Short mmCIF file of C-alpha atoms in Angstrom, two decimals:
data_model
loop_
_atom_site.label_atom_id
_atom_site.label_comp_id
_atom_site.label_asym_id
_atom_site.label_seq_id
_atom_site.Cartn_x
_atom_site.Cartn_y
_atom_site.Cartn_z
CA MET T 1 0.01 0.01 -0.01
CA SER T 2 2.79 2.40 0.99
CA SER T 3 4.55 1.68 -2.41
CA LYS T 4 1.39 2.60 -4.35
CA MET T 5 0.86 5.73 -2.26
CA GLY T 6 4.52 6.60 -2.77
CA THR T 7 4.13 6.31 -6.55
CA ILE T 8 1.01 8.49 -6.45
CA CYS T 9 2.92 11.12 -4.43
CA ILE T 10 5.74 11.07 -7.01
CA VAL T 11 3.27 11.66 -9.85
CA LEU T 12 1.41 14.40 -7.94
CA THR T 13 4.75 16.13 -7.19
CA ALA T 14 5.75 15.98 -10.83
CA LEU T 15 2.36 17.38 -11.92
CA ALA T 16 2.42 20.15 -9.31
CA PHE T 17 5.99 21.28 -10.11
CA GLY T 18 5.47 20.66 -13.82
CA THR T 19 2.65 23.15 -13.99
CA MET T 20 4.57 25.78 -12.04
CA GLU T 21 5.73 27.91 -14.99
CA ILE T 22 2.26 27.74 -16.59
CA SER T 23 0.47 28.95 -13.45
CA LEU T 24 3.16 31.56 -12.84
CA LYS T 25 2.73 32.98 -16.32
CA ILE T 26 -1.05 33.13 -15.94
CA ALA T 27 -0.95 34.64 -12.45
CA GLY T 28 1.92 36.96 -13.52
CA ASN T 29 -0.54 38.93 -15.67
CA ALA T 30 -2.43 40.15 -12.56
CA PHE T 31 0.28 40.43 -9.92
CA THR T 32 3.76 41.91 -9.64
CA PRO T 33 6.69 39.50 -9.32
CA PHE T 34 7.40 40.53 -5.77
CA GLN T 35 3.74 40.31 -4.76
CA LEU T 36 3.11 36.88 -6.37
CA THR T 37 6.36 35.41 -5.02
CA PHE T 38 5.57 36.75 -1.52
CA LEU T 39 2.05 35.25 -1.54
CA ARG T 40 2.85 31.82 -2.88
CA PHE T 41 5.90 31.20 -0.62
CA LEU T 42 4.06 32.57 2.39
CA VAL T 43 1.44 29.86 1.86
CA GLY T 44 4.11 27.24 1.13
CA GLY T 45 6.08 28.10 4.25
CA ILE T 46 2.93 27.95 6.40
CA LEU T 47 1.86 24.60 4.97
CA LEU T 48 5.31 23.10 5.65
CA ALA T 49 5.55 24.58 9.13
CA PRO T 50 3.77 21.66 10.89
CA LEU T 51 6.28 19.25 9.36
CA ALA T 52 9.12 21.53 10.42
CA PHE T 53 7.95 21.74 14.02
CA ARG T 54 7.39 17.98 14.06
CA ASP T 55 11.01 17.44 12.98
CA ILE T 56 12.29 19.92 15.57
CA GLN T 57 10.49 18.01 18.31
CA LYS T 58 11.23 14.51 16.97
CA ARG T 59 14.94 15.14 16.24
CA HIS T 60 15.53 17.43 19.25
CA ILE T 61 16.76 20.26 16.97
CA HIS T 62 18.00 23.33 18.81
CA LEU T 63 18.24 26.36 16.63
CA ILE T 64 21.05 28.76 17.60
CA ALA T 65 21.74 32.26 16.30
CA SER T 66 24.04 30.98 13.50
CA ASP T 67 21.25 28.69 12.30
CA TRP T 68 18.77 31.56 12.01
CA GLY T 69 21.42 33.57 10.11
CA TYR T 70 22.00 30.61 7.83
CA LEU T 71 18.23 30.19 7.20
CA ALA T 72 18.00 33.94 6.46
CA VAL T 73 20.76 33.67 3.83
CA LEU T 74 18.93 30.76 2.24
CA GLY T 75 15.66 32.67 2.21
CA LEU T 76 17.27 35.74 0.74
CA ILE T 77 18.99 33.81 -2.04
CA ASN T 78 16.02 31.62 -2.93
CA ILE T 79 12.91 33.77 -2.34
CA GLY T 80 14.43 37.28 -2.58
CA PHE T 81 16.56 36.63 -5.61
CA SER T 82 16.11 33.34 -7.48
CA MET T 83 12.33 33.14 -7.42
CA ILE T 84 11.89 36.85 -8.23
CA LEU T 85 14.19 36.46 -11.24
CA PHE T 86 12.37 33.32 -12.28
CA GLN T 87 9.01 35.04 -12.10
CA VAL T 88 10.34 37.91 -14.32
CA GLY T 89 11.84 35.39 -16.72
CA VAL T 90 8.66 33.38 -17.04
CA ASN T 91 6.64 36.60 -17.65
CA MET T 92 8.95 37.59 -20.49
CA SER T 93 9.41 34.21 -22.26
CA ASN T 94 7.88 30.91 -23.23
CA ALA T 95 6.82 29.00 -20.13
CA GLY T 96 7.84 25.60 -21.45
CA LEU T 97 11.34 26.82 -22.43
CA ALA T 98 11.70 28.63 -19.07
CA ALA T 99 10.96 25.26 -17.40
CA ILE T 100 13.70 23.55 -19.41
CA VAL T 101 16.17 26.30 -18.66
CA PHE T 102 15.42 26.15 -14.96
CA SER T 103 15.75 22.34 -15.02
CA SER T 104 19.43 22.83 -15.76
CA ASN T 105 20.07 23.99 -12.20
CA PRO T 106 21.52 20.61 -11.11
CA VAL T 107 24.47 21.28 -13.49
CA PHE T 108 25.26 24.48 -11.68
CA VAL T 109 24.83 22.70 -8.29
CA MET T 110 27.67 20.34 -9.40
CA ILE T 111 29.89 23.36 -9.91
CA PHE T 112 28.99 25.10 -6.69
CA SER T 113 29.29 21.79 -4.76
CA HIS T 114 32.92 21.44 -5.99
CA PHE T 115 33.92 24.78 -4.55
CA ILE T 116 31.66 25.08 -1.52
CA ILE T 117 31.38 21.56 -0.08
CA HIS T 118 34.39 20.12 -1.93
CA GLU T 119 32.69 17.36 -3.86
CA SER T 120 34.99 15.84 -6.43
CA PHE T 121 34.46 16.82 -10.03
CA THR T 122 34.62 13.50 -11.87
CA ARG T 123 34.68 12.69 -15.60
CA LYS T 124 31.00 11.83 -15.42
CA LYS T 125 30.19 15.24 -14.11
CA VAL T 126 32.27 16.86 -16.85
CA ILE T 127 30.24 14.89 -19.47
CA THR T 128 27.00 15.87 -17.80
CA LEU T 129 28.11 19.53 -17.78
CA ILE T 130 29.07 19.58 -21.44
CA LEU T 131 25.92 17.89 -22.69
CA SER T 132 23.62 19.93 -20.44
CA ILE T 133 25.18 23.29 -21.33
CA LEU T 134 24.93 22.31 -24.98
CA GLY T 135 21.26 21.46 -24.54
CA LEU T 136 20.80 24.75 -22.63
CA LEU T 137 22.30 26.72 -25.48
CA ILE T 138 20.06 24.96 -28.06
CA VAL T 139 16.97 25.75 -25.99
CA ALA T 140 17.86 29.31 -25.21
CA ASN T 141 19.25 30.09 -28.68
CA PRO T 142 21.46 33.10 -27.87
CA ILE T 143 21.36 34.38 -31.47
CA ALA T 144 17.55 34.61 -31.40
CA ILE T 145 17.74 36.30 -28.02
CA ILE T 146 20.10 38.98 -29.31
CA ARG T 147 17.96 39.57 -32.42
CA SER T 148 14.69 39.84 -30.51
CA GLY T 149 16.03 41.73 -27.51
CA ASN T 150 13.95 39.45 -25.20
CA PHE T 151 16.24 38.30 -22.44
CA GLY T 152 13.59 36.37 -20.49
CA LEU T 153 15.42 33.04 -20.87
CA CYS T 154 18.68 34.63 -19.81
CA ILE T 155 16.92 35.93 -16.62
CA SER T 156 15.56 32.35 -16.09
CA ALA T 157 19.12 31.00 -16.43
CA LEU T 158 20.28 33.47 -13.73
CA ALA T 159 17.34 32.26 -11.55
CA SER T 160 18.50 28.68 -12.12
CA ILE T 161 22.07 29.55 -11.08
CA ALA T 162 20.82 31.32 -7.93
CA PHE T 163 18.61 28.38 -7.06
CA ALA T 164 21.65 26.06 -7.57
CA LEU T 165 23.54 28.21 -5.01
CA TYR T 166 20.55 27.93 -2.62
CA THR T 167 20.52 24.15 -3.06
CA THR T 168 24.25 23.79 -2.50
CA LEU T 169 24.30 25.99 0.59
CA GLY T 170 21.32 24.04 1.88
CA LYS T 171 23.55 20.96 2.10
CA LEU T 172 25.76 22.51 4.67
CA ARG T 173 23.31 22.03 7.57
CA ILE T 174 20.74 19.64 6.05
CA GLU T 175 21.95 16.84 8.34
CA LYS T 176 21.25 18.95 11.44
CA LEU T 177 18.15 20.83 10.36
CA GLY T 178 16.45 18.54 7.81
CA GLY T 179 14.65 19.54 4.61
CA ASN T 180 11.35 20.51 6.19
CA VAL T 181 12.99 23.04 8.63
CA GLU T 182 15.23 24.51 5.98
CA ASN T 183 12.43 24.92 3.43
CA SER T 184 9.69 26.19 5.75
CA PHE T 185 11.75 28.60 7.76
CA SER T 186 13.74 29.95 4.80
CA PHE T 187 10.49 30.45 2.92
CA LEU T 188 9.00 32.46 5.77
CA ILE T 189 12.13 34.47 6.34
CA GLY T 190 12.41 35.19 2.62
CA CYS T 191 8.77 36.32 2.62
CA THR T 192 9.52 38.68 5.50
CA PHE T 193 12.23 40.29 3.35
CA LEU T 194 9.74 40.59 0.39
CA LEU T 195 7.13 42.08 2.76
CA ILE T 196 9.54 44.83 3.79
CA VAL T 197 10.32 45.58 0.11
CA LEU T 198 6.56 45.70 -0.72
CA LEU T 199 5.83 48.05 2.16
CA PHE T 200 8.82 50.26 1.39
CA HIS T 201 7.80 50.74 -2.26
CA GLY T 202 4.12 50.97 -1.44
CA ASP T 203 3.31 48.06 -3.72
CA PRO T 204 0.08 46.10 -3.25
CA ILE T 205 0.18 43.07 -1.02
CA LEU T 206 -3.34 41.72 -1.47
CA GLY T 207 -4.42 44.10 -4.18
CA GLY T 208 -5.44 42.67 -7.56
CA ILE T 209 -7.21 39.66 -6.09
CA THR T 210 -10.45 39.20 -7.90
CA THR T 211 -12.78 36.33 -8.70
CA THR T 212 -10.78 35.93 -11.94
CA THR T 213 -7.26 36.10 -10.55
CA ILE T 214 -7.92 34.20 -7.32
CA VAL T 215 -7.80 30.78 -9.08
CA PRO T 216 -4.25 31.05 -10.53
CA LEU T 217 -3.03 32.68 -7.30
CA LEU T 218 -4.43 29.84 -5.17
CA TYR T 219 -3.04 27.26 -7.59
CA CYS T 220 0.42 28.83 -7.46
CA SER T 221 0.34 29.13 -3.70
CA PHE T 222 -1.45 25.99 -2.50
CA VAL T 223 -0.90 23.44 -5.27
CA VAL T 224 2.55 24.32 -6.68
CA THR T 225 4.37 25.68 -3.67
CA GLY T 226 2.48 24.09 -0.76
CA PHE T 227 0.92 20.81 -2.00
CA GLY T 228 3.89 20.08 -4.32
CA TYR T 229 6.40 20.20 -1.47
CA LEU T 230 4.11 18.22 0.88
CA CYS T 231 3.77 15.50 -1.76
CA PHE T 232 7.47 15.49 -2.34
CA MET T 233 8.23 15.10 1.37
CA LYS T 234 5.66 12.36 1.66
CA ALA T 235 7.17 10.62 -1.36
CA ILE T 236 10.55 10.71 0.35
CA GLU T 237 9.06 9.19 3.45
CA LEU T 238 7.35 6.37 1.55
CA THR T 239 9.83 5.60 -1.24
CA GLY T 240 13.13 7.22 -0.23
CA PRO T 241 14.82 10.28 -1.68
CA SER T 242 16.09 8.54 -4.82
CA ASN T 243 12.72 7.45 -6.09
CA ALA T 244 10.93 10.62 -4.88
CA SER T 245 13.38 12.85 -6.71
CA PHE T 246 12.35 11.25 -9.97
CA SER T 247 9.62 13.85 -10.02
CA PHE T 248 12.27 16.51 -10.77
CA PHE T 249 13.22 14.54 -13.85
CA LEU T 250 9.59 14.50 -15.11
CA LYS T 251 8.94 18.16 -14.33
CA PRO T 252 10.47 19.80 -17.53
CA VAL T 253 8.84 17.17 -19.75
CA ILE T 254 5.44 17.83 -18.26
CA ALA T 255 5.90 21.61 -18.42
CA LEU T 256 6.92 21.60 -22.06
CA PHE T 257 3.89 19.69 -23.30
CA LEU T 258 1.28 21.16 -20.94
CA SER T 259 2.38 24.67 -21.91
CA ALA T 260 1.59 23.71 -25.48
CA ILE T 261 -1.86 22.44 -24.50
CA ILE T 262 -2.85 25.17 -22.03
CA LEU T 263 -0.93 28.23 -23.31
CA SER T 264 -0.78 27.20 -27.02
CA GLU T 265 3.00 27.67 -26.94
CA PRO T 266 4.79 25.86 -29.80
CA VAL T 267 6.81 22.76 -29.02
CA THR T 268 9.86 23.30 -31.24
CA LEU T 269 12.41 20.78 -32.39
CA SER T 270 15.16 22.75 -30.69
CA ALA T 271 13.31 22.57 -27.35
CA ILE T 272 12.95 18.82 -27.59
CA VAL T 273 16.60 18.32 -28.67
CA GLY T 274 17.85 20.59 -25.90
CA LEU T 275 15.69 18.83 -23.26
CA VAL T 276 16.89 15.39 -24.49
CA LEU T 277 20.60 16.53 -24.28
CA ILE T 278 20.14 17.88 -20.81
CA LEU T 279 18.44 14.75 -19.49
CA ALA T 280 20.67 12.38 -21.52
CA GLY T 281 23.72 14.06 -20.13
CA CYS T 282 22.39 13.37 -16.60
CA THR T 283 21.33 9.75 -17.15
CA LEU T 284 23.98 8.47 -19.63
CA ALA T 285 27.14 10.16 -18.33
CA GLY T 286 28.38 6.87 -16.88
CA PRO T 287 27.96 4.74 -20.11
CA ILE T 288 29.37 7.61 -22.15
CA GLU T 289 32.44 7.83 -19.92
CA ARG T 290 33.08 4.05 -20.22
CA LEU T 291 32.62 4.23 -23.98
CA ILE T 292 35.14 7.04 -24.39
CA PHE T 293 37.77 5.96 -21.87
CA HIS T 294 37.21 2.17 -21.97
CA GLN T 295 38.80 0.36 -19.04
CA HIS T 296 40.81 3.46 -18.08
CA ALA T 297 37.67 5.44 -17.15
CA ILE T 298 37.78 4.28 -13.55
CA GLY T 299 41.02 3.33 -11.80
CA GLU T 300 43.27 4.39 -9.03
CA ILE T 301 41.88 6.12 -5.95
CA GLN T 302 43.45 9.50 -5.33
CA ARG T 303 45.20 9.16 -1.98
CA MET T 304 48.20 10.33 0.04
CA GLN T 305 51.28 10.99 -2.04
CA THR T 306 53.63 10.39 0.92
CA HIS T 307 54.53 6.80 1.72
CA PRO T 308 52.74 5.86 5.01
CA ALA T 309 55.85 4.13 6.37
CA TRP T 310 57.82 7.30 6.95
CA VAL T 311 55.32 10.09 7.42
CA THR T 312 55.94 12.08 10.56
CA GLU T 313 52.45 11.34 11.91
CA GLN T 314 52.86 7.60 11.58
CA GLN T 315 54.15 6.93 15.05
CA THR T 316 51.28 8.79 16.73
CA LYS T 317 48.55 7.02 14.69
CA PRO T 318 47.28 3.52 15.50
CA LEU T 319 47.82 0.87 12.81
CA VAL T 320 44.65 0.06 10.85
CA ILE T 321 44.44 -2.96 8.49
CA THR T 322 41.57 -2.86 6.02
CA ILE T 323 40.55 -6.01 4.17
CA SER T 324 38.44 -6.01 1.03
CA ARG T 325 37.56 -9.45 -0.20
CA GLU T 326 35.73 -11.58 -2.71
CA PHE T 327 32.70 -13.49 -1.34
CA GLY T 328 33.80 -16.88 -0.11
CA ALA T 329 37.47 -15.98 0.00
CA GLY T 330 37.55 -16.14 3.80
CA GLY T 331 38.26 -12.48 4.35
CA ARG T 332 36.39 -12.36 7.67
CA ASN T 333 38.28 -15.35 9.07
CA VAL T 334 41.59 -13.83 7.94
CA GLY T 335 40.64 -10.49 9.55
CA LYS T 336 39.72 -12.15 12.84
CA LEU T 337 42.96 -14.11 12.94
CA ILE T 338 45.00 -10.93 12.33
CA ALA T 339 43.04 -9.05 14.95
CA LYS T 340 43.57 -11.91 17.49
CA GLN T 341 47.30 -12.10 16.87
CA LEU T 342 47.68 -8.36 17.20
CA GLY T 343 45.29 -8.15 20.15
CA VAL T 344 43.22 -5.36 18.56
CA PRO T 345 39.47 -4.88 17.82
CA TYR T 346 37.89 -6.40 14.72
CA TYR T 347 35.09 -4.67 12.83
CA ASP T 348 32.81 -5.72 10.01
CA THR T 349 29.06 -5.99 10.69
CA ALA T 350 29.72 -4.25 14.01
CA ILE T 351 30.01 -1.07 12.03
CA ILE T 352 26.51 -1.56 10.58
CA ASN T 353 25.15 -2.14 14.06
CA MET T 354 26.84 1.07 15.27
CA ALA T 355 25.21 2.91 12.32
CA ARG T 356 21.81 1.43 13.23
CA LYS T 357 22.14 2.52 16.80
CA GLU T 358 23.46 6.03 15.90
CA LYS T 359 20.76 6.88 13.30
CA GLY T 360 17.95 4.40 14.11
CA PHE T 361 18.16 2.57 10.78
CA SER T 362 15.88 -0.50 10.68
CA LYS T 363 17.10 -3.98 9.76
CA GLN T 364 15.05 -3.78 6.54
CA PHE T 365 16.69 -0.45 5.68
CA ILE T 366 20.18 -1.83 6.23
CA LYS T 367 19.44 -4.95 4.17
CA ALA T 368 17.98 -2.91 1.29
CA HIS T 369 20.87 -0.43 1.06
CA GLU T 370 23.94 -2.18 2.45
CA GLU T 371 25.56 -3.13 -0.86
CA ALA T 372 23.04 -3.64 -3.66
CA ILE T 373 22.77 -0.68 -5.99
CA GLY T 374 19.51 -1.79 -7.60
CA ASN T 375 18.24 -0.13 -10.75
CA ARG T 376 21.31 1.31 -12.44
CA ILE T 377 19.34 3.76 -14.64
CA LEU T 378 17.61 5.22 -11.56
CA SER T 379 20.93 5.35 -9.71
CA ASN T 380 22.55 7.27 -12.56
CA LEU T 381 19.56 9.53 -12.80
CA TYR T 382 19.63 10.26 -9.11
CA ASP T 383 23.41 10.76 -8.96
CA ASN T 384 23.63 13.20 -11.90
CA TYR T 385 20.37 15.03 -11.75
CA THR T 386 17.68 14.66 -9.14
CA HIS T 387 20.04 14.61 -6.19
CA TYR T 388 21.30 18.05 -7.24
CA ALA T 389 17.76 19.28 -8.12
CA SER T 390 16.25 18.23 -4.81
CA GLY T 391 19.18 18.77 -2.49
CA VAL T 392 18.53 15.51 -0.60
CA ASN T 393 20.74 12.50 -0.19
CA SER T 394 19.70 8.97 -1.04
CA ASP T 395 19.11 6.36 1.62
CA ARG T 396 22.16 4.51 0.35
CA GLN T 397 24.28 7.70 0.69
CA MET T 398 23.05 8.39 4.23
CA LEU T 399 24.01 4.90 5.28
CA PHE T 400 27.40 5.15 3.67
CA ASP T 401 28.07 8.59 5.26
CA GLU T 402 27.22 7.20 8.66
CA GLU T 403 29.42 4.15 8.22
CA SER T 404 32.24 6.45 6.97
CA LYS T 405 31.97 8.54 10.12
CA ILE T 406 32.09 5.45 12.34
CA ILE T 407 35.10 4.00 10.48
CA THR T 408 36.93 7.33 10.74
CA ASP T 409 36.18 7.49 14.46
CA VAL T 410 37.23 3.97 15.35
CA ALA T 411 40.51 4.41 13.38
CA LYS T 412 41.32 7.31 15.68
CA ILE T 413 40.78 5.37 18.90
CA SER T 414 43.10 2.36 18.51
CA SER T 415 44.72 -0.06 16.14
CA CYS T 416 42.12 -2.38 14.55
CA VAL T 417 41.22 -4.57 11.65
CA ILE T 418 38.29 -3.51 9.43
CA VAL T 419 36.79 -5.96 6.91
CA GLY T 420 34.74 -4.54 4.02
CA ARG T 421 32.73 -1.29 4.15
CA LEU T 422 35.09 0.36 1.62
CA ALA T 423 37.35 1.21 4.52
CA ASN T 424 40.38 1.42 2.24
CA TYR T 425 38.69 4.31 0.38
CA ILE T 426 37.31 6.04 3.49
CA LEU T 427 40.75 5.99 5.15
CA ARG T 428 42.68 6.78 1.94
CA ASP T 429 44.22 9.94 3.34
CA ARG T 430 45.12 8.39 6.74
CA ALA T 431 48.69 7.53 7.57
CA ASN T 432 49.58 4.09 9.00
CA THR T 433 46.81 2.29 7.15
CA PHE T 434 47.51 -0.98 5.36
CA ASP T 435 44.96 -2.08 2.68
CA VAL T 436 44.57 -5.66 1.58
CA PHE T 437 42.45 -7.31 -1.11
CA ILE T 438 41.81 -11.06 -0.82
CA SER T 439 40.60 -13.11 -3.80
CA SER T 440 40.30 -16.85 -4.34
CA ASP T 441 39.70 -19.52 -6.96
CA PRO T 442 35.91 -19.83 -7.76
CA GLU T 443 35.82 -23.50 -6.83
CA TRP T 444 37.57 -22.96 -3.53
CA ALA T 445 35.11 -20.16 -2.71
CA ALA T 446 32.17 -22.31 -3.79
CA GLN T 447 33.15 -25.12 -1.40
CA ARG T 448 33.29 -22.63 1.54
CA ILE T 449 29.93 -21.15 0.52
CA MET T 450 28.33 -24.63 0.30
CA LEU T 451 29.42 -25.45 3.85
CA ARG T 452 28.37 -22.06 5.30
CA GLU T 453 25.10 -21.47 3.43
CA HIS T 454 23.99 -25.18 3.12
CA VAL T 455 23.44 -24.92 -0.59
CA ASP T 456 24.46 -27.06 -3.62
CA HIS T 457 27.39 -26.22 -5.94
CA ASP T 458 25.43 -24.35 -8.55
CA GLN T 459 23.67 -22.19 -6.01
CA ALA T 460 27.03 -21.42 -4.35
CA ILE T 461 28.47 -20.21 -7.65
CA ARG T 462 25.43 -18.09 -8.32
CA ILE T 463 25.60 -16.59 -4.84
CA ARG T 464 29.29 -15.82 -5.22
CA ASN T 465 28.84 -14.13 -8.56
CA ARG T 466 25.86 -12.09 -7.39
CA VAL T 467 27.51 -10.83 -4.20
CA ASN T 468 30.81 -10.01 -5.97
CA ARG T 469 28.81 -8.10 -8.64
CA GLN T 470 27.05 -6.18 -5.90
CA ARG T 471 30.37 -5.31 -4.23
CA GLN T 472 31.80 -4.20 -7.54
CA ASP T 473 28.85 -1.92 -8.23
CA HIS T 474 28.92 -0.66 -4.60
CA CYS T 475 32.57 0.24 -4.94
CA ARG T 476 32.13 1.99 -8.32
CA TYR T 477 29.12 3.90 -7.04
CA PHE T 478 30.91 5.47 -4.04
CA THR T 479 34.56 5.53 -5.06
CA ASP T 480 34.47 5.87 -8.86
CA SER T 481 37.17 3.16 -8.96
CA TYR T 482 37.45 -0.51 -9.67
CA TRP T 483 36.81 -3.01 -6.88
CA GLY T 484 39.92 -5.12 -6.54
CA TYR T 485 42.08 -2.76 -8.68
CA GLY T 486 45.62 -3.54 -7.50
CA ALA T 487 46.88 0.08 -7.20
CA ASN T 488 44.25 0.74 -4.57
CA TYR T 489 45.75 -1.78 -2.16
CA ASP T 490 49.07 -2.36 -0.42
CA LEU T 491 48.76 -6.11 -0.91
CA SER T 492 46.59 -8.41 -3.05
CA LEU T 493 46.68 -12.20 -2.65
CA LYS T 494 44.67 -15.34 -3.16
CA SER T 495 43.61 -17.12 0.01
CA SER T 496 42.99 -20.31 -1.95
CA ASP T 497 46.78 -20.56 -2.56
CA TYR T 498 47.69 -20.41 1.13
CA GLY T 499 44.62 -21.12 3.23
CA THR T 500 43.14 -18.61 5.64
CA ALA T 501 45.65 -19.14 8.46
CA GLN T 502 48.76 -18.75 6.31
CA THR T 503 47.09 -15.78 4.41
CA ALA T 504 46.77 -14.02 7.77
CA ASN T 505 50.46 -14.76 8.58
CA ILE T 506 51.63 -13.46 5.23
CA ILE T 507 49.69 -10.19 5.69
CA LEU T 508 51.20 -9.71 9.16
CA GLN T 509 54.71 -10.31 7.82
CA VAL T 510 54.22 -7.82 4.95
CA VAL T 511 52.71 -5.26 7.32
CA GLN T 512 55.73 -5.53 9.66
CA ARG T 513 58.13 -5.24 6.79
CA ARG T 514 56.27 -2.26 5.26
CA LEU T 515 56.55 -0.36 8.50
CA ARG T 516 60.36 -0.74 8.42
CA VAL T 517 60.92 0.06 4.79
CA THR T 518 63.10 3.06 3.97
CA GLU T 519 62.50 5.72 1.39
CA GLU T 520 65.64 4.58 -0.44
CA GLU T 521 64.27 1.07 -0.81
CA THR T 522 61.20 2.32 -2.66
CA SER T 523 63.23 4.10 -5.26
CA PRO T 524 62.64 2.70 -8.77
CA ASN T 525 66.39 2.08 -9.18
CA TYR T 526 66.95 0.39 -5.86
CA HIS T 527 68.80 -3.00 -6.16
CA LEU T 528 69.22 -2.61 -9.89
CA THR T 529 72.56 -3.67 -11.32
CA PRO T 530 74.87 -0.97 -12.80
CA ALA T 531 74.11 -2.19 -16.31
CA LEU T 532 70.35 -1.91 -15.78
CA GLN T 533 70.76 1.51 -14.14
CA LYS T 534 72.42 2.77 -17.35
#
């Protein structure tokens, strides 16, 4: 039932947001941009207020002075600048085209995120950026803008950039405040700013409301701004942020075709091509990257350039051994043996239990998002578009972030062994960390799986292949690198060649040797004969 209701909420969100530009253009004929923006976000902020106060009470949020200042900045950027510009842009241009232009805001969020919250700018994002900007140029048609002198789409583009800044800044405290609090309070604070402007200029606040204009005004205020956000928040609750954010992908498509039906605006070939390029850039960036760069598209994790064996911090940092492993290769047994011999804590599923306790994740939530990526098309869509459009993190990302925090914390406390959880990536910039990858022959792994899972040989092989594929996808999703890629580890070996006990001994011997290695010994020419050196 919740799944069906979640789907209904996604569709309703897409319809509400998809008709935004149409209703704004109709209502914009009777109200000034400041007046209309004030009225619709005042209603939206009030409608979201109960959810905001619920979150404050439920999550024990305590708003301090800096939080109110932060919300004021968000309100000023979004309501006082972005939405005013967008209203002006919609009034001056084609509503469907304005919707497409505004839908490019996730591209600008990628750029702002790189500089403000230091998100890496990957090849996939570059591809998304190029295709989306190309699509934006085709839709806006700068030559036609110059000839006509109508800069409505340019103003809509500025609104899109400002909204991207608002979305990016919103990520800074989203974990503390939550989306409901940020949206509701920033809406109301932004409306307070607009009210001051309206009063200062003597502009009408409620003037212009008639039996004719009340319908588009109510639609903009209650349906688009209020009901749309409520449906979106409910969709997140029922289906998760990834699925709920699909509505942002549908929005420009709905807006383009409904504007043709309701406003009789032409659906041009350039509008369709531009929209397809923007959305294709967001959904197909990964496949395009692999097509262009082949196997070199994803490789070595960027990590410390200084060898961990002789960094000055090494002696003050506990030794952490991370073990990544193929399913059935005995990685857990190896990790436990190493931890026992060193007399240090061992972590694998314990980290998941810590995350559950810290954030209250259910067992079903953990099982659904622990490693499986699920629908790759939706994952690509969420990563490259809807995450940036909505400003919310996926359930999978929230779980990974919490596990990353726990791994970072336990690595500070004492020496330990961590199996799985992409610990080698999470601790990539940490000194005195030794990363291992353990593989095995398929048949050797199958025999272990048969004994542990009580299944036949064919089932064991299928389980091994499925879990390894999930781990590969999981690694690529979060690290943009190959799972098992040799350069990402200090040691790679096959447990089937040595057995689990001897594999543990080999790792310990190599760790002890690595900690004593000198910088001279790692020189490319070390131990080469004079003839070879020449």
